[in-house]
Short mmCIF file of C-alpha atoms and ligand atoms in Angstrom, two decimals:
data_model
loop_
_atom_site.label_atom_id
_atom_site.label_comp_id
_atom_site.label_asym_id
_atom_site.label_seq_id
_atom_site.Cartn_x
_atom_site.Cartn_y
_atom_site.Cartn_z
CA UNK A 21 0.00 0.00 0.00
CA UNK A 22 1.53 3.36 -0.72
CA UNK A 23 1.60 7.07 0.19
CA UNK A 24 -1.86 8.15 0.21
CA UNK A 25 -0.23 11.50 -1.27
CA UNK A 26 -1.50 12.67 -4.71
CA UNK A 27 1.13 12.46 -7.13
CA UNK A 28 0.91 14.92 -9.67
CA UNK A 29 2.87 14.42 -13.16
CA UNK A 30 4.95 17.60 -14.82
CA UNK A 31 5.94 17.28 -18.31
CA UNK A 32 7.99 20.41 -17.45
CA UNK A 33 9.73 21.55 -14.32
CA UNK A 34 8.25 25.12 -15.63
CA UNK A 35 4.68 23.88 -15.05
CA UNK A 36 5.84 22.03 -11.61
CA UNK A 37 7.76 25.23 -10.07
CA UNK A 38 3.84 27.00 -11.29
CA UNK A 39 1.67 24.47 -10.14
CA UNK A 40 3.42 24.49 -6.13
CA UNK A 41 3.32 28.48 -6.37
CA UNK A 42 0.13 27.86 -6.64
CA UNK A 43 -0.02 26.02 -3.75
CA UNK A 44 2.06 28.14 -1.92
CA UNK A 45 0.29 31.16 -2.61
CA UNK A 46 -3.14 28.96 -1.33
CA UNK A 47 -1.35 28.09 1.87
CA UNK A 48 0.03 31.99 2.18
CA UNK A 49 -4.09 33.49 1.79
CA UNK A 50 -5.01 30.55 4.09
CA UNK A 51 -2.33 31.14 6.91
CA UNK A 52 -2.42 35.00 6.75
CA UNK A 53 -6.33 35.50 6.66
CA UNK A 54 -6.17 32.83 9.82
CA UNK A 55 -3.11 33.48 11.96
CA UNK A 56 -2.12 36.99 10.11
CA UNK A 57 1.40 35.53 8.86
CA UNK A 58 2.92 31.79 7.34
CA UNK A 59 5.17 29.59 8.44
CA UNK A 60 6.69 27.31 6.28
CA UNK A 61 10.02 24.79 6.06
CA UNK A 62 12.09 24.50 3.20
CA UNK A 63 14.48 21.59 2.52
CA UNK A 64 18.17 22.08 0.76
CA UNK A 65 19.26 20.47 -2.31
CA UNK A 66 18.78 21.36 -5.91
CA UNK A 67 15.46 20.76 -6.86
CA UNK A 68 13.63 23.28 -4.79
CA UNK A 69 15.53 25.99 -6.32
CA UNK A 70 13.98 27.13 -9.46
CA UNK A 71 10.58 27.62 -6.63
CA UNK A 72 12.60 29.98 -4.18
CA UNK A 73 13.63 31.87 -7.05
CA UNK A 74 10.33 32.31 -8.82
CA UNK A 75 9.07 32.66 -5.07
CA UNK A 76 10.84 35.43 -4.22
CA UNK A 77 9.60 37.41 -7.67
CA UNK A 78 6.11 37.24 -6.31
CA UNK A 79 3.65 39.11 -4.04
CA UNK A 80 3.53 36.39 -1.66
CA UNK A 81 7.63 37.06 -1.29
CA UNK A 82 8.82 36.10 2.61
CA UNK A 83 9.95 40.05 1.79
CA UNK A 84 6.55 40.34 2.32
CA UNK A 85 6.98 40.37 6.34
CA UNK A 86 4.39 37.81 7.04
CA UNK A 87 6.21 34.63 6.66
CA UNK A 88 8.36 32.92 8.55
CA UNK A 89 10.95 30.77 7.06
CA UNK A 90 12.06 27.54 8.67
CA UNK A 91 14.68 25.11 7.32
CA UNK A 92 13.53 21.05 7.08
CA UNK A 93 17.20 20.39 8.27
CA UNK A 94 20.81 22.09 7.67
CA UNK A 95 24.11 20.96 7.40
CA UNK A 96 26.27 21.57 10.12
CA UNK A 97 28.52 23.94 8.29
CA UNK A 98 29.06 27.79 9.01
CA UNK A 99 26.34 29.75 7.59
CA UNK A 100 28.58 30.98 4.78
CA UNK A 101 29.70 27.74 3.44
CA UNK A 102 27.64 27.00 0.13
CA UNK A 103 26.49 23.53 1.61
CA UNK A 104 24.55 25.43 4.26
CA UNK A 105 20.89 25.37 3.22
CA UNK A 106 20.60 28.83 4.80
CA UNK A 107 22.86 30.21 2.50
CA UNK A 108 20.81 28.25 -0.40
CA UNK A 109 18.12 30.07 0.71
CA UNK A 110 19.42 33.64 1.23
CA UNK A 111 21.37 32.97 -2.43
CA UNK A 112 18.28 32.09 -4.16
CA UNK A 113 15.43 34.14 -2.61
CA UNK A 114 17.64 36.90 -2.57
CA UNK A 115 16.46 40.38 -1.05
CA UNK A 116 12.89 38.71 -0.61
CA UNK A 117 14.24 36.78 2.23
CA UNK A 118 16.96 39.51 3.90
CA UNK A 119 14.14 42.02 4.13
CA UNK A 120 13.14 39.97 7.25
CA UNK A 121 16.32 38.42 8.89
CA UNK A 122 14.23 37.82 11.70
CA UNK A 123 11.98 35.86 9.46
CA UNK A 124 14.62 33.61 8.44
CA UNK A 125 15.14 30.87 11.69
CA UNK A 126 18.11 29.22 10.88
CA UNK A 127 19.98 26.35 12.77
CA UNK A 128 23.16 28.01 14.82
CA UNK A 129 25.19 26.29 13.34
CA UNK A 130 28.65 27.76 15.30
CA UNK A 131 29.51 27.20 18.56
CA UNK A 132 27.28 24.47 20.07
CA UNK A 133 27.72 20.83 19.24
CA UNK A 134 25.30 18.81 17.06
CA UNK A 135 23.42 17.90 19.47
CA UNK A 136 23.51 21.56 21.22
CA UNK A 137 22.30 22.78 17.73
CA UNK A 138 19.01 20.64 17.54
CA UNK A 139 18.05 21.53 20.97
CA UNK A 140 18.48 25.33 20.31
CA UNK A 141 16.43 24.87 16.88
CA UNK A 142 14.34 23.00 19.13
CA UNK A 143 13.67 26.12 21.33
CA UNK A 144 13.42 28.48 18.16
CA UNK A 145 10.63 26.48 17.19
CA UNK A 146 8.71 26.28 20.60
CA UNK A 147 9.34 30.23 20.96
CA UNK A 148 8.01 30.54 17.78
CA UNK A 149 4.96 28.49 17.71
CA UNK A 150 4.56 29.27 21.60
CA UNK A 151 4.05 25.87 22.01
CA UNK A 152 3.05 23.99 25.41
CA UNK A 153 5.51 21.02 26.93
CA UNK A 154 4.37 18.59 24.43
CA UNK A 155 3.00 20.67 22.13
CA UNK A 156 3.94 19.84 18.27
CA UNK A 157 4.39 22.65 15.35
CA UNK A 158 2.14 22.86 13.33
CA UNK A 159 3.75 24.68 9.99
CA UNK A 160 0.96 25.79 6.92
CA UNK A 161 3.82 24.05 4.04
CA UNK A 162 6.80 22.29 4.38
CA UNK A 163 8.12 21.42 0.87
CA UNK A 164 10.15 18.39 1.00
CA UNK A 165 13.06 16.54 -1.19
CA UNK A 166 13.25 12.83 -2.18
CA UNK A 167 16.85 11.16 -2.04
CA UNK A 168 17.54 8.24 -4.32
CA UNK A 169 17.92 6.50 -1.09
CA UNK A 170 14.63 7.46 0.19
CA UNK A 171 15.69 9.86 2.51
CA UNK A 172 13.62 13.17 3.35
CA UNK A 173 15.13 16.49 5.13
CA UNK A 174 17.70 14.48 6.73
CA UNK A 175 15.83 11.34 7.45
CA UNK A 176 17.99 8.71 6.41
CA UNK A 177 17.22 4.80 6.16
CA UNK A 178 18.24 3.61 9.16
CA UNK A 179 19.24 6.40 11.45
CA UNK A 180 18.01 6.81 14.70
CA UNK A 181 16.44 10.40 13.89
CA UNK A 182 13.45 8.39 11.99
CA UNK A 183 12.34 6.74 14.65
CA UNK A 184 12.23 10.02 16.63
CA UNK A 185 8.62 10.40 18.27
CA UNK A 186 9.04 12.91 20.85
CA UNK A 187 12.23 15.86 20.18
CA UNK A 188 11.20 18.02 17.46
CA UNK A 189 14.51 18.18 15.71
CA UNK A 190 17.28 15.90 15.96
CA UNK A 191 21.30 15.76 14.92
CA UNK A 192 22.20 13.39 12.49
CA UNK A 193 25.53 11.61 12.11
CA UNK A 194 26.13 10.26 8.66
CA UNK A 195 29.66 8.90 7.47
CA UNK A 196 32.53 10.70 7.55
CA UNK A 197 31.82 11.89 3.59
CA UNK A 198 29.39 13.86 4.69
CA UNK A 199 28.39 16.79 7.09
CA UNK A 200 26.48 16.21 10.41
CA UNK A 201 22.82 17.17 9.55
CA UNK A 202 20.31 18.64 12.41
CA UNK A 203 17.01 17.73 11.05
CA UNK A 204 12.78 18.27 12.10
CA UNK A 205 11.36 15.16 12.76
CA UNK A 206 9.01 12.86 11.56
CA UNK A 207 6.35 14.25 14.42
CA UNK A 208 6.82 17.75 13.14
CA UNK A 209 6.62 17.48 9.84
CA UNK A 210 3.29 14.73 10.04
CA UNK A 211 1.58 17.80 11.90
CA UNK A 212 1.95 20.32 8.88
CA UNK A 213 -1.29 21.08 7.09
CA UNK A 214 0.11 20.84 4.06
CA UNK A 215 3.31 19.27 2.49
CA UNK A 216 4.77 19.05 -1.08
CA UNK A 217 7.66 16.72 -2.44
CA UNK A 218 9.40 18.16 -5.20
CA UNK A 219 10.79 15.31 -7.35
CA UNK A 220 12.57 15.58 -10.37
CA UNK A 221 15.01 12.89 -12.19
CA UNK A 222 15.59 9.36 -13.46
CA UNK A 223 17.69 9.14 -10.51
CA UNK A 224 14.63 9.07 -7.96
CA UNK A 225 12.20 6.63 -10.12
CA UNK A 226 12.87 3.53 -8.19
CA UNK A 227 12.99 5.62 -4.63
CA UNK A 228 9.40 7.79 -5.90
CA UNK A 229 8.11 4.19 -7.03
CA UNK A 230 8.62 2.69 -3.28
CA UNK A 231 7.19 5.54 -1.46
CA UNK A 232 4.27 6.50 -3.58
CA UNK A 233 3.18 2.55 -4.92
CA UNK A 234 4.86 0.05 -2.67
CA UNK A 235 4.77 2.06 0.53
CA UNK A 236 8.42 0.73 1.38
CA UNK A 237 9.08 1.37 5.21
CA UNK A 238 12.72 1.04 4.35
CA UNK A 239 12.33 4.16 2.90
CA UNK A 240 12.13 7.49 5.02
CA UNK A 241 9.97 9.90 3.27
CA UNK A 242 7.09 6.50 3.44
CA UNK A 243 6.85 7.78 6.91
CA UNK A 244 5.57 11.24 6.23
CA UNK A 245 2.09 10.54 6.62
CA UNK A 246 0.04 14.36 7.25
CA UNK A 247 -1.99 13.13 10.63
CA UNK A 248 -4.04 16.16 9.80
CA UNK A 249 -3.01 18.08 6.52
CA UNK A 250 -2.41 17.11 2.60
CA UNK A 251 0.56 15.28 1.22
CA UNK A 252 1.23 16.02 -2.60
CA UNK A 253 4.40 15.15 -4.88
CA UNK A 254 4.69 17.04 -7.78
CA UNK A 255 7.47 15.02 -10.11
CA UNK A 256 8.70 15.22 -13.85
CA UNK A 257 8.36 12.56 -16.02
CA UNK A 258 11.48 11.00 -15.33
CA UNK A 259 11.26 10.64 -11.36
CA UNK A 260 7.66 9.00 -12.56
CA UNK A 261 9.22 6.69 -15.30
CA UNK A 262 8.61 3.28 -13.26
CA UNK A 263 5.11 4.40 -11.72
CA UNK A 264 2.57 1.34 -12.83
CA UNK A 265 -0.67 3.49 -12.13
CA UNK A 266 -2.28 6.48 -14.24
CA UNK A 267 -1.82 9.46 -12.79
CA UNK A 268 -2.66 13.05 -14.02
CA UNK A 269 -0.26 14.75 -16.11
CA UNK A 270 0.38 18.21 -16.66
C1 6PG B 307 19.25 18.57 1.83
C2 6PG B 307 17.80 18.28 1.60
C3 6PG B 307 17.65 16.86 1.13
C4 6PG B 307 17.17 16.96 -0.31
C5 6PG B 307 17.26 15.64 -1.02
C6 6PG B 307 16.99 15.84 -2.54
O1 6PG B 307 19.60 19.26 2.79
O2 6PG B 307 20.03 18.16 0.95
O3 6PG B 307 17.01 18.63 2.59
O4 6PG B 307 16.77 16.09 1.88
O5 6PG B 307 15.82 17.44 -0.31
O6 6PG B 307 18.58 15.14 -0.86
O7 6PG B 307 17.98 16.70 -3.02
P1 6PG B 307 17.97 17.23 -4.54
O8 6PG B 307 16.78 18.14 -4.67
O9 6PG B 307 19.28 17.97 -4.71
O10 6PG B 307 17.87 16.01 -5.43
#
């Protein structure tokens, strides 16, 4: 059984990048007529980028003062370095996002440990949120990446972090390769009312395939399962080459 997300097919990444401003800009009307501002997460990697950019060209900019940016996870790197997802964020929505630097939360990533890190983002997001001891988050979008290994934010197969059902953000150790990751959890992001995967590639057929069709528990981003929100993936035809059932193209 898989993800009881709708998967939505892009012939180009044009149309895709449109069709989750669209959703974004849903979300933003939503959140502000509601609560007066958004809060949203944004993950790191490539994909996402052609969205910030055309994001921060629009009215719904986080320029705009009423939204408030988190990050799905960040590489424990200084802010600076290029691998930081802050800095892929800053670089790509440009003066949309630097308008608010209050706006942007990012993970302090100098100073404290890993650990020390995810317990400070921890308290950024209870501050935020003003959230009660046991409280979760509850963010209008979090757009989320697919690895080819499944992996989400910085849920990996087989790290502790996934089975995570209390903290709201977590460090990650991966091997030596590759930076130390803090991460939101699996709790946090099943409480968002709305979350996209943005999923383009040949590379990520067979891990889109065992999320969205064979509901593969191996795989991390299986696990993000909105308790109370909607789960869409928005993928080019390549990520969707080994889907078996008929989905809706655009
Ligand atoms: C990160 C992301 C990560 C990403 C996937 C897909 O910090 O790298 O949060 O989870 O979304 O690895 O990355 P691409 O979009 O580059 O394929």
């Amino acid at each position: 059984m898989g993800s009881t997300g709708r998967v939505i097919v892009f012939d180009e990444k044009k149309s895709l990048v449109e069709f989750a401003m669209g959703i974004w800009r849903e979300a933003y009307g939503e959140s502000v007529a509601v609560r007066g501002y958004m809060t949203v997460a944004l993950s790191g990697g490539e994909t996402p980028v052609d969205l910030y950019r055309a994001l921060a060209r629009t009215d719904e900019n986080p320029g705009r003062g009423n939204i408030h940016i988190f990050l799905a996870d960040e590489r424990f790197v200084p802010l600076t370095d290029k691998e930081s997802n802050y800095h892929m964020v800053r670089e790509t929505m440009g003066d949309a996002v630097s308008t608010f630097e209050n706006h942007l939360h990012h993970v302090v990533t100098e100073g404290p440990t890993p650990d020390e890190a995810a317990e400070r983002y921890e308290e950024e997001l209870r501050r935020h949120f003003r959230l009660k001891p046991g409280e979760l988050p509850r963010f209008d979008l979090i757009i989320l990446g697919l690895g080819e290994d499944g992996h989400t934010a910085s849920l990996f197969p087989g790290n502790p972090a996934l089975g995570e059902s209390k903290r709201l953000s977590r460090a990650v150790t991966l091997d030596s390769a590759r930076h130390d990751r803090i991460t939101l959890t699996l709790p946090v992001m099943n409480n968002a009312r709305r979350i996209i995967f943005l999923v383009c590639g040949s590379r990520k057929a067979a891990s889109l395939k065992g999320v969205v069709e064979d509901g593969n528990a191996a795989l991390p981003a299986s696990h993000v399962v909105p308790r109370d929100g909607s789960l869409c993936f928005l993928v080019d035809r390549e990520a969707a080459r080994l889907l078996t059932q008929k989905r809706k193209a655009h």
